[in-house]
PDB file of N, CA and C in Angstrom:
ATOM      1  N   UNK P   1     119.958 257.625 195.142  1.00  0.00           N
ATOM      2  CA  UNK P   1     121.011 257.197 194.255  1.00  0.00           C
ATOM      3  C   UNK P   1     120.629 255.875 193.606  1.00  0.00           C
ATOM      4  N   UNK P   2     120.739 255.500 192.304  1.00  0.00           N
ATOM      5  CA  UNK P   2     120.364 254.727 191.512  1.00  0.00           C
ATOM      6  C   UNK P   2     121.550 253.799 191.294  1.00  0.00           C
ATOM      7  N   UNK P   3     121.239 252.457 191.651  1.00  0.00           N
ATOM      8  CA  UNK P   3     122.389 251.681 192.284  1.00  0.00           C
ATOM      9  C   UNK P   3     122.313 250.483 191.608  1.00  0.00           C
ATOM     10  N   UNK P   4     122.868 249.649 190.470  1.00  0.00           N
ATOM     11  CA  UNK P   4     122.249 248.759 189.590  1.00  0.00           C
ATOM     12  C   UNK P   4     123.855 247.761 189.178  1.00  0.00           C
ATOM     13  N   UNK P   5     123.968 246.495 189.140  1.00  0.00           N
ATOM     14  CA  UNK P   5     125.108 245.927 188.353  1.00  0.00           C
ATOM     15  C   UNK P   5     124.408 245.234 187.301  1.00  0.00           C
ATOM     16  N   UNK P   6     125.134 245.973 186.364  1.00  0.00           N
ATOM     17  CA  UNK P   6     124.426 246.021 184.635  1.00  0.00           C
ATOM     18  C   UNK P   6     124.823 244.329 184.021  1.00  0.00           C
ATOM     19  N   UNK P   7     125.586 244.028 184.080  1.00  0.00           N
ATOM     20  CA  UNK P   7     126.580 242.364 183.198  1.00  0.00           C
ATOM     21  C   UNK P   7     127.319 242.084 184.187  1.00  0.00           C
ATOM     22  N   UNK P   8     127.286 240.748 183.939  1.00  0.00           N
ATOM     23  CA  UNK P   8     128.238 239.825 184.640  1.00  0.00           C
ATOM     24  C   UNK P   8     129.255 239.418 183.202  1.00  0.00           C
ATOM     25  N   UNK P   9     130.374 239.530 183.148  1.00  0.00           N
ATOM     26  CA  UNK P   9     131.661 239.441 182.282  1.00  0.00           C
ATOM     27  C   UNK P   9     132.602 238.468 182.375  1.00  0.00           C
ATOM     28  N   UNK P  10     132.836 237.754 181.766  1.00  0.00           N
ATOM     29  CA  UNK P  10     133.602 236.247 181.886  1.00  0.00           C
ATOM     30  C   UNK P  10     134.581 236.405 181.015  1.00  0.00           C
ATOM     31  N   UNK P  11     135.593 236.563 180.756  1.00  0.00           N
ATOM     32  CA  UNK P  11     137.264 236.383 180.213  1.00  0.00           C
ATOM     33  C   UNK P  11     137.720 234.593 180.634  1.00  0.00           C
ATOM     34  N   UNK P  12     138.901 234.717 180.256  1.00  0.00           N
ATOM     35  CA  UNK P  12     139.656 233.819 180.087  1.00  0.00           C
ATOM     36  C   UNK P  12     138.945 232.282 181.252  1.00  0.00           C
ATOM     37  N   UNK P  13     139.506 232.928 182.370  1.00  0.00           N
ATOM     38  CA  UNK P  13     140.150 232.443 183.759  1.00  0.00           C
ATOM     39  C   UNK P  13     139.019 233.137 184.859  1.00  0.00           C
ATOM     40  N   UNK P  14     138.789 234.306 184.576  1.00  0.00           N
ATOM     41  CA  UNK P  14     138.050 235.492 185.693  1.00  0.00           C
ATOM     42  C   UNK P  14     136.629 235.614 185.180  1.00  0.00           C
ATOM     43  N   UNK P  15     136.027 235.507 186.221  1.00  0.00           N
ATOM     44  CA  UNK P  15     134.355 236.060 186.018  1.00  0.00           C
ATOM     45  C   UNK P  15     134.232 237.547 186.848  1.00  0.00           C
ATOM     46  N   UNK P  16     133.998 238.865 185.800  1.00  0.00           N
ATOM     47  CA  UNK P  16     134.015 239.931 186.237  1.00  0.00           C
ATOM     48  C   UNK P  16     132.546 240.648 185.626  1.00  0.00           C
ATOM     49  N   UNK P  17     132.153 241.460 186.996  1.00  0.00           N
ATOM     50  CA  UNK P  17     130.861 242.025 186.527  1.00  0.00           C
ATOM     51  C   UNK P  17     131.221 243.801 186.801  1.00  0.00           C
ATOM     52  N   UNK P  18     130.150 244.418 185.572  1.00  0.00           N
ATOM     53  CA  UNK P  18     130.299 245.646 185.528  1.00  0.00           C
ATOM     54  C   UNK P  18     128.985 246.390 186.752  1.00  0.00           C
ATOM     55  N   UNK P  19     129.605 246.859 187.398  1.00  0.00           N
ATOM     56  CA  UNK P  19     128.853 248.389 188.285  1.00  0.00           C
ATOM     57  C   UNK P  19     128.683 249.956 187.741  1.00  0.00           C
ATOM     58  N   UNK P  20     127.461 249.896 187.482  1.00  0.00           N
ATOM     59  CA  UNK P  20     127.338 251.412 187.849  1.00  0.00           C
ATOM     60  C   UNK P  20     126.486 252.147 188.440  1.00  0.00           C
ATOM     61  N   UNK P  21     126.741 253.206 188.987  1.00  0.00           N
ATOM     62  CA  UNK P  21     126.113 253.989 190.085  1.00  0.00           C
ATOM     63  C   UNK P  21     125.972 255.423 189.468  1.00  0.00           C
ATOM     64  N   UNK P  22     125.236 256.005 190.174  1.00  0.00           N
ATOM     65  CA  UNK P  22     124.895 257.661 189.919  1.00  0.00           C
ATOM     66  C   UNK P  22     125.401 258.121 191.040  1.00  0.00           C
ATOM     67  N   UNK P  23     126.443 259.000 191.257  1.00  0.00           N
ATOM     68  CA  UNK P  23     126.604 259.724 192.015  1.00  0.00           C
ATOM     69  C   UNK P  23     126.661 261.343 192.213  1.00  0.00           C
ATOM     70  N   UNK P  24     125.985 262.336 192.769  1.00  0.00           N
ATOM     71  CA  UNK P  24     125.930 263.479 192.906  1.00  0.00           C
ATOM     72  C   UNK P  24     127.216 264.425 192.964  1.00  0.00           C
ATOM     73  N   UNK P  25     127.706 265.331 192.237  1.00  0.00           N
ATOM     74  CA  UNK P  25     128.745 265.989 192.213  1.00  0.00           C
ATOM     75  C   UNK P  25     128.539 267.316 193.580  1.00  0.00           C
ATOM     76  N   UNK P  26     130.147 266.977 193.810  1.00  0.00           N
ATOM     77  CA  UNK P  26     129.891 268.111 194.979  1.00  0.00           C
ATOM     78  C   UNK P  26     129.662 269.665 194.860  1.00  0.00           C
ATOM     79  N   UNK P  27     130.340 269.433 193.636  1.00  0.00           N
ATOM     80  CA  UNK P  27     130.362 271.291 193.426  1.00  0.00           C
ATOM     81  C   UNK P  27     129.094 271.492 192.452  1.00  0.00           C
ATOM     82  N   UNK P  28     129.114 271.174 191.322  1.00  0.00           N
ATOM     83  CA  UNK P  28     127.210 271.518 191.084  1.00  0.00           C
ATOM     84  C   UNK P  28     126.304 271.013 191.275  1.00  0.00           C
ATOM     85  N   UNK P  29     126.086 270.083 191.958  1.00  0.00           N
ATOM     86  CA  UNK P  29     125.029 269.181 191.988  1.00  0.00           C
ATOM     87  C   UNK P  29     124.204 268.369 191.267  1.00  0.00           C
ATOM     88  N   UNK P  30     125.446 268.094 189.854  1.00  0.00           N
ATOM     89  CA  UNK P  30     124.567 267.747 188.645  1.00  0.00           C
ATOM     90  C   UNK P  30     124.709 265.780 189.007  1.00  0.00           C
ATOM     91  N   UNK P  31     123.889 264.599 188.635  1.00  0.00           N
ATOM     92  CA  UNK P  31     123.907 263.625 188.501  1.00  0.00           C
ATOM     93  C   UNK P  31     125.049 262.974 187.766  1.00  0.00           C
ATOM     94  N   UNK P  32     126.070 262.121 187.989  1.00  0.00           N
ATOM     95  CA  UNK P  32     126.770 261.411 186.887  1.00  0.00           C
ATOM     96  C   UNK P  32     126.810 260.259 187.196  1.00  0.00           C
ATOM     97  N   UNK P  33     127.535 258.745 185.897  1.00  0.00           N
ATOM     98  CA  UNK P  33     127.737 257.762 186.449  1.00  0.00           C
ATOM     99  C   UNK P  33     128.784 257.457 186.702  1.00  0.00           C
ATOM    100  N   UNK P  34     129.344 256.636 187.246  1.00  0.00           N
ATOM    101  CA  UNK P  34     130.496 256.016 187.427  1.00  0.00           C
ATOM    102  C   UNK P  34     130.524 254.909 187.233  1.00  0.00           C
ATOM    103  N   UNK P  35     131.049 254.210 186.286  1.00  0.00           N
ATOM    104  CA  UNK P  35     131.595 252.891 186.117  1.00  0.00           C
ATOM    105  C   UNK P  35     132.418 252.261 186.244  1.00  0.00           C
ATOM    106  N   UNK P  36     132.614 250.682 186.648  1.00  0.00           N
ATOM    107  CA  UNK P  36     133.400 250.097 187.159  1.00  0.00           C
ATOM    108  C   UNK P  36     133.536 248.537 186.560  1.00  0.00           C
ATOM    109  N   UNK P  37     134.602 247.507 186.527  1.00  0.00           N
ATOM    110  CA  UNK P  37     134.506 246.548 186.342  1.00  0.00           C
ATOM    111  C   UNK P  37     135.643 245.693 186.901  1.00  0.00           C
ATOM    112  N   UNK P  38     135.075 244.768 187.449  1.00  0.00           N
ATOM    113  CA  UNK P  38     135.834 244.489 188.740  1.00  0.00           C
ATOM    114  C   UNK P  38     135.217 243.403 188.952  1.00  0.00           C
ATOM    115  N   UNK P  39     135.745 242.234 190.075  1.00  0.00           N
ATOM    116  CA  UNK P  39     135.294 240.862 190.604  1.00  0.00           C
ATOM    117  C   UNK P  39     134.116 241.011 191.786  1.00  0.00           C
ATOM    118  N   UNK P  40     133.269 239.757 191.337  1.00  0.00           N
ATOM    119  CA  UNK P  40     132.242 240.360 191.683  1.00  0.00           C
ATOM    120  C   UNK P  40     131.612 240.320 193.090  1.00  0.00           C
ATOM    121  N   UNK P  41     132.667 239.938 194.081  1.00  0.00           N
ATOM    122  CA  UNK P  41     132.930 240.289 195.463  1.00  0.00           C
ATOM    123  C   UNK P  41     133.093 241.077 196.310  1.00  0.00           C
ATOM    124  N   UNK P  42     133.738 242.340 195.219  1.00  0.00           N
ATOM    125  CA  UNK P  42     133.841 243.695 195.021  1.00  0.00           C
ATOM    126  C   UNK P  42     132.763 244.931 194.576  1.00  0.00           C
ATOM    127  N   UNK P  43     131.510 244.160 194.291  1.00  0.00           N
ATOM    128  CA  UNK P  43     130.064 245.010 193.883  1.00  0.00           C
ATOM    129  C   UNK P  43     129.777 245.995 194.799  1.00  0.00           C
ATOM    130  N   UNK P  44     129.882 244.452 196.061  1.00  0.00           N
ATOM    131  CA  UNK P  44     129.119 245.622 197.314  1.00  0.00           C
ATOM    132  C   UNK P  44     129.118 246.673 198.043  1.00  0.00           C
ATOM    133  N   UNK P  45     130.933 246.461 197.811  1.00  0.00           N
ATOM    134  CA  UNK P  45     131.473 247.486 198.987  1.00  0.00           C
ATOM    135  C   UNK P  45     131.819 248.918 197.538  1.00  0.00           C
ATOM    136  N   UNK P  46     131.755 248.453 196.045  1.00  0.00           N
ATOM    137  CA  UNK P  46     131.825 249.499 195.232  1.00  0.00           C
ATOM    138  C   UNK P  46     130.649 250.753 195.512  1.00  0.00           C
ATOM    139  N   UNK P  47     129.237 249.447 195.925  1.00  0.00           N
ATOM    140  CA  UNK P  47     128.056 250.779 195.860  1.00  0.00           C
ATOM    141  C   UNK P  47     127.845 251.289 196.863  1.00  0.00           C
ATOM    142  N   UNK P  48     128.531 250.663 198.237  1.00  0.00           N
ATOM    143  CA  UNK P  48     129.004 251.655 199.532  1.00  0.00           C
ATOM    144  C   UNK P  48     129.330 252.764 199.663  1.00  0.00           C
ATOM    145  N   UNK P  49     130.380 252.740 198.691  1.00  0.00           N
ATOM    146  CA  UNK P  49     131.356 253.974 198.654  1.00  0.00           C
ATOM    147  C   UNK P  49     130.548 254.875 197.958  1.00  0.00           C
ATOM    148  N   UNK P  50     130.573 256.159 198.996  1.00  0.00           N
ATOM    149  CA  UNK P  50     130.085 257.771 198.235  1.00  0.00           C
ATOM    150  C   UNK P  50     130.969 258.005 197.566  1.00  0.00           C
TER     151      UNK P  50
END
C-alpha cells in the first residue's frame, strides 16, 4: 500500500495537511485513493487505518 502525505495546508488559525493512501477494494480488488484533510496529528493513525 502506497502511503504518502502530499501538502501541508495553513488557513486562517489551523495548520492542516492533506493524506492520501491507496487502498484495496474488497469486492474487486481494484486499487483506489482515499483522501483526507485533517490536523496533522491525525496523519498517523489516518494511514493505520485499513
Amino acid at each position: 500500500m502506497a502511503k504518502k502525505t502530499v501538502a501541508s495546508l495553513q488557513t486562517s488559525s489551523k495548520r492542516l495537511s492533506k493524506a492520501i493512501k491507496m487502498v484495496k477494494s474488497p469486492k474487486t480488488g481494484a486499487y483506489m485513493f482515499v483522501e483526507s484533510i485533517m490536523s496533522p496529528e491525525f496523519v498517523s493513525d489516518f494511514m493505520k487505518d485499513k
